[in-house]
Short mmCIF file of C-alpha atoms in Angstrom, two decimals:
data_model
loop_
_atom_site.label_atom_id
_atom_site.label_comp_id
_atom_site.label_asym_id
_atom_site.label_seq_id
_atom_site.Cartn_x
_atom_site.Cartn_y
_atom_site.Cartn_z
CA SER A 1 73.28 56.48 77.64
CA ARG A 2 77.09 55.93 76.95
CA MET A 3 76.57 57.08 73.58
CA MET A 4 75.09 60.36 75.35
CA LEU A 5 78.24 60.52 77.59
CA VAL A 6 80.29 60.13 74.65
CA VAL A 7 79.10 62.88 72.73
CA LEU A 8 79.13 64.89 76.31
CA VAL A 9 83.31 64.55 76.35
CA LEU A 10 83.45 65.47 73.50
CA LEU A 11 81.46 68.78 73.44
CA VAL A 12 83.54 69.65 76.59
CA LEU A 13 86.93 68.63 75.26
CA LEU A 14 86.25 70.30 71.82
CA GLY A 15 84.36 73.69 73.46
CA PRO A 16 86.42 76.84 73.07
CA VAL A 17 89.21 76.83 75.88
CA GLY A 18 90.97 80.19 76.75
CA CYS A 19 91.69 83.66 78.32
CA PRO A 20 88.99 85.79 79.25
CA LYS A 21 89.30 88.74 77.06
CA THR A 22 91.04 91.85 79.25
CA GLU A 23 87.33 93.61 79.02
CA PRO A 24 86.41 95.92 82.10
CA LEU A 25 84.09 94.05 84.60
CA ARG A 26 80.86 95.10 85.65
CA GLY A 27 79.35 93.90 88.58
CA PRO A 28 76.19 92.36 89.36
CA SER A 29 75.07 95.78 90.62
CA GLN A 30 75.27 99.43 88.82
CA GLU A 31 79.13 99.56 89.86
CA PRO A 32 81.53 101.47 87.39
CA LEU A 33 84.01 99.67 85.09
CA PHE A 34 86.99 98.30 86.20
CA ARG A 35 89.70 100.15 84.15
CA GLY A 36 93.15 99.65 86.16
CA ALA A 37 95.25 103.45 86.91
CA ASP A 38 94.31 106.69 84.86
CA ARG A 39 98.17 106.79 84.66
CA TYR A 40 101.27 104.44 84.72
CA ASP A 41 105.29 104.76 84.86
CA PHE A 42 107.82 102.28 84.24
CA ALA A 43 110.77 100.81 82.73
CA VAL A 44 110.78 97.49 80.65
CA VAL A 45 113.32 95.16 78.98
CA ILE A 46 112.74 94.39 75.51
CA PRO A 47 114.39 91.85 73.86
CA ALA A 48 116.31 91.50 70.39
CA GLY A 49 113.90 91.64 67.46
CA ALA A 50 110.78 91.42 69.97
CA THR A 51 107.71 93.41 70.12
CA GLU A 52 105.82 94.72 73.98
CA CYS A 53 102.41 96.11 73.84
CA PHE A 54 100.25 97.41 76.42
CA TRP A 55 96.69 98.49 76.81
CA GLN A 56 95.08 101.70 78.58
CA PHE A 57 91.49 101.93 79.12
CA ALA A 58 90.42 105.72 78.15
CA GLN A 59 86.75 106.90 78.18
CA GLN A 60 85.85 109.33 75.60
CA SER A 61 86.45 112.66 75.45
CA GLY A 62 90.03 112.27 77.11
CA SER A 63 93.18 113.45 76.83
CA PHE A 64 95.91 110.22 76.01
CA PHE A 65 99.45 110.82 76.37
CA PHE A 66 102.30 108.72 76.03
CA SER A 67 106.39 109.17 76.17
CA TYR A 68 109.26 106.82 76.08
CA GLU A 69 112.60 106.87 76.43
CA VAL A 70 115.58 104.22 75.30
CA GLN A 71 117.68 104.36 78.63
CA ARG A 72 120.20 101.76 77.52
CA ALA A 73 120.62 99.62 74.63
CA THR A 74 123.39 96.14 73.87
CA GLY A 75 124.00 94.47 70.97
CA ILE A 76 126.43 94.66 68.08
CA GLY A 77 124.94 97.60 66.08
CA ASN A 78 123.75 99.17 69.53
CA SER A 79 121.51 100.89 67.94
CA ARG A 80 118.96 103.18 70.46
CA ASN A 81 116.21 103.51 67.83
CA ILE A 82 112.94 101.67 68.81
CA LEU A 83 109.14 101.83 67.06
CA ALA A 84 106.63 103.28 69.06
CA THR A 85 102.88 102.84 67.83
CA VAL A 86 99.17 104.06 69.23
CA ASN A 87 96.17 101.87 68.26
CA ASP A 88 92.74 103.06 69.05
CA PRO A 89 90.09 100.17 70.16
CA ASN A 90 89.37 99.58 66.27
CA GLY A 91 92.96 98.71 65.65
CA VAL A 92 93.33 102.52 63.38
CA GLN A 93 96.63 103.50 64.10
CA LEU A 94 96.42 106.96 65.67
CA GLY A 95 100.44 107.86 66.39
CA LEU A 96 104.22 106.90 65.21
CA SER A 97 107.48 107.49 66.48
CA GLN A 98 111.08 106.06 65.80
CA HIS A 99 113.56 107.51 67.65
CA VAL A 100 115.53 107.56 70.91
CA ARG A 101 112.52 109.77 72.82
CA GLY A 102 109.30 110.63 71.77
CA GLN A 103 105.74 111.67 72.93
CA ILE A 104 102.46 110.86 71.60
CA ASN A 105 99.31 113.07 72.38
CA PHE A 106 95.87 112.40 71.05
CA PRO A 107 91.91 112.98 72.49
CA THR A 108 90.58 110.09 72.85
CA LYS A 109 87.62 109.80 70.75
CA GLU A 110 86.30 106.76 71.32
CA THR A 111 85.69 104.44 74.90
CA GLY A 112 87.64 101.26 75.04
CA PHE A 113 91.51 100.41 75.42
CA TYR A 114 94.01 101.72 73.40
CA GLN A 115 97.30 99.05 72.35
CA LEU A 116 100.78 100.97 73.06
CA CYS A 117 103.25 98.89 70.94
CA LEU A 118 107.27 98.62 71.02
CA ASP A 119 109.03 97.21 68.85
CA ASN A 120 112.68 96.45 68.74
CA GLY A 121 113.28 95.25 65.07
CA GLU A 122 116.17 97.17 64.35
CA ASN A 123 118.36 95.66 67.09
CA HIS A 124 118.90 91.68 66.69
CA PHE A 125 121.25 91.24 68.90
CA GLY A 126 121.06 93.03 72.06
CA PHE A 127 117.99 94.01 74.27
CA MET A 128 116.80 97.75 75.18
CA GLN A 129 115.54 99.25 78.62
CA VAL A 130 112.87 101.48 77.93
CA TYR A 131 110.98 104.04 80.23
CA LEU A 132 107.64 104.42 79.49
CA ASN A 133 105.22 106.90 80.85
CA PHE A 134 101.78 106.70 79.84
CA GLY A 135 97.87 107.61 80.80
CA VAL A 136 94.78 109.82 80.29
CA TYR A 137 93.23 112.66 81.86
CA TYR A 138 89.91 114.16 81.46
CA GLU A 139 89.57 117.89 82.34
CA GLY A 140 85.90 117.33 83.72
CA PHE A 141 84.46 121.19 83.68
CA ASP A 142 83.47 122.84 80.28
CA THR A 143 81.93 126.10 81.52
CA GLU A 144 81.98 127.21 77.71
CA ASN A 145 79.40 125.25 76.95
CA LYS A 146 76.73 125.42 79.92
CA GLN A 147 73.72 127.11 79.73
CA PRO A 148 72.97 130.55 81.75
CA GLU A 149 71.33 128.87 84.74
CA GLU A 150 74.67 126.32 84.96
CA ARG A 151 76.52 129.19 85.29
CA LYS A 152 74.94 130.87 87.39
CA GLU A 153 75.21 127.70 90.06
CA LEU A 154 79.08 127.99 89.60
CA ASN A 155 79.19 131.28 91.08
CA ASP A 156 78.28 129.19 94.59
CA THR A 157 80.94 128.71 97.11
CA LEU A 158 81.74 124.86 96.65
CA GLU A 159 81.34 124.81 92.88
CA ALA A 160 84.06 127.67 93.08
CA ILE A 161 86.35 125.56 95.25
CA GLY A 162 85.83 122.32 93.20
CA VAL A 163 86.76 124.41 90.22
CA SER A 164 89.56 125.62 91.80
CA ILE A 165 90.50 122.13 93.39
CA HIS A 166 90.50 120.66 89.75
CA LYS A 167 92.29 123.15 88.05
CA LEU A 168 95.07 122.75 90.96
CA GLN A 169 95.16 118.93 90.08
CA ILE A 170 95.53 119.43 86.35
CA ASN A 171 98.25 121.88 87.11
CA LEU A 172 99.93 118.98 89.62
CA PHE A 173 99.38 116.49 86.80
CA HIS A 174 101.21 118.41 84.09
CA MET A 175 104.24 119.08 86.42
CA TRP A 176 104.16 115.40 87.18
CA ARG A 177 104.50 114.60 83.63
CA PHE A 178 107.22 117.37 83.55
CA TYR A 179 108.80 115.27 86.02
CA ASN A 180 108.74 111.87 84.83
CA PHE A 181 110.10 113.27 81.35
CA ALA A 182 112.83 114.92 83.19
CA ARG A 183 113.51 111.66 85.35
CA MET A 184 113.93 109.80 81.94
CA ARG A 185 116.42 111.90 80.65
CA LYS A 186 118.14 111.89 83.98
CA GLY A 187 118.18 107.96 83.91
CA ALA A 188 119.23 107.70 80.17
CA ASP A 189 121.91 109.85 81.25
CA SER A 190 123.23 107.90 83.66
CA PHE A 191 123.15 104.83 81.82
CA LEU A 192 125.05 106.67 79.44
CA LEU A 193 127.66 107.74 81.55
CA GLU A 194 128.24 104.40 83.22
CA ALA A 195 128.81 102.69 79.70
CA ASN A 196 131.49 105.53 78.83
CA TYR A 197 132.91 105.01 82.27
CA ASN A 198 133.14 101.08 81.40
CA TYR A 199 134.28 101.72 77.73
CA VAL A 200 136.91 104.33 79.05
CA ASN A 201 138.48 101.70 81.81
CA TRP A 202 138.67 98.70 79.88
CA TRP A 203 140.23 100.66 77.32
CA SER A 204 142.98 102.02 79.39
CA MET A 205 143.68 98.70 81.05
CA ALA A 206 144.10 97.08 77.84
CA GLN A 207 146.22 100.06 76.35
CA SER A 208 148.30 99.55 79.57
CA CYS A 209 149.17 95.50 79.19
CA LEU A 210 149.83 96.48 75.77
CA ILE A 211 152.27 99.66 76.57
CA VAL A 212 153.97 97.05 79.27
CA LEU A 213 153.76 94.04 76.86
CA SER A 214 155.36 96.07 73.95
CA GLY A 215 158.22 96.92 76.57
CA VAL A 216 158.91 93.59 77.82
CA LEU A 217 159.59 92.63 74.30
CA GLN A 218 161.46 95.13 73.46
CA LEU A 219 164.36 94.58 76.77
CA PHE A 220 163.59 90.89 75.45
CA PHE A 221 165.43 91.74 72.11
CA LEU A 222 167.66 94.11 73.17
CA LYS A 223 168.85 91.78 75.62
CA ARG A 224 169.58 89.28 72.59
CA LEU A 225 171.62 91.71 70.05
CA PHE A 226 174.13 92.61 73.36
CA SER A 227 174.34 88.70 74.56
CA GLY A 228 177.71 87.34 74.43
CA GLN A 229 179.39 84.84 72.44
CA PRO A 230 179.28 81.14 73.94
CA SER A 231 183.38 80.45 75.14
CA GLY A 232 183.63 77.24 73.67
CA ARG A 233 185.63 78.85 70.52
CA GLN A 234 188.56 81.62 70.06
CA LYS A 235 188.18 84.60 68.11
CA CYS A 236 190.92 85.58 65.84
#
């Protein structure tokens, strides 16, 4: 019995231990998959030489969008370029962008988690603050491929109202996307103006101190030139 106890303890210790996979969860009943929100917008700080990755769940036949903008960067080189990549659930790269700002859009052909990564490899001595806006949307109504019987059903008042509301939601969604992109640009411009303001103030203060110091030194040396001789000796 003691040997069995030792074997059980070894199996527990050597068994697989780790965090659960970040996969959609299904409840005991026929509940929909837990996949989080369809779109996100936030700012993230990426340390020097680091890479940050995010995952977005998307169904098949959707439209994926990903836009970013570097709002501020610190460090010696002060490079504001960042490498952004998007991979599908199988790890295949779908898009790449290496600029201050960029967009990556593509249709989702598979259901699963899509990986978005930001690489701050060029800036080895400073962090970057990046604003992100990504997600997926679905058209939902495809009247081109419907059968004639189904097209007749769309003539019903409730169906027509539903189609109109869906089109309105899609248009509002695209307006929200453009609004977020404008907010990204405004935030980047605000940080740039603040950095220029601090730069001008510090340089103005340094130049003012230099001018005052040079004036004091000139006055000191001029005073030394015209200083009188000591009264101990008589001049011829």
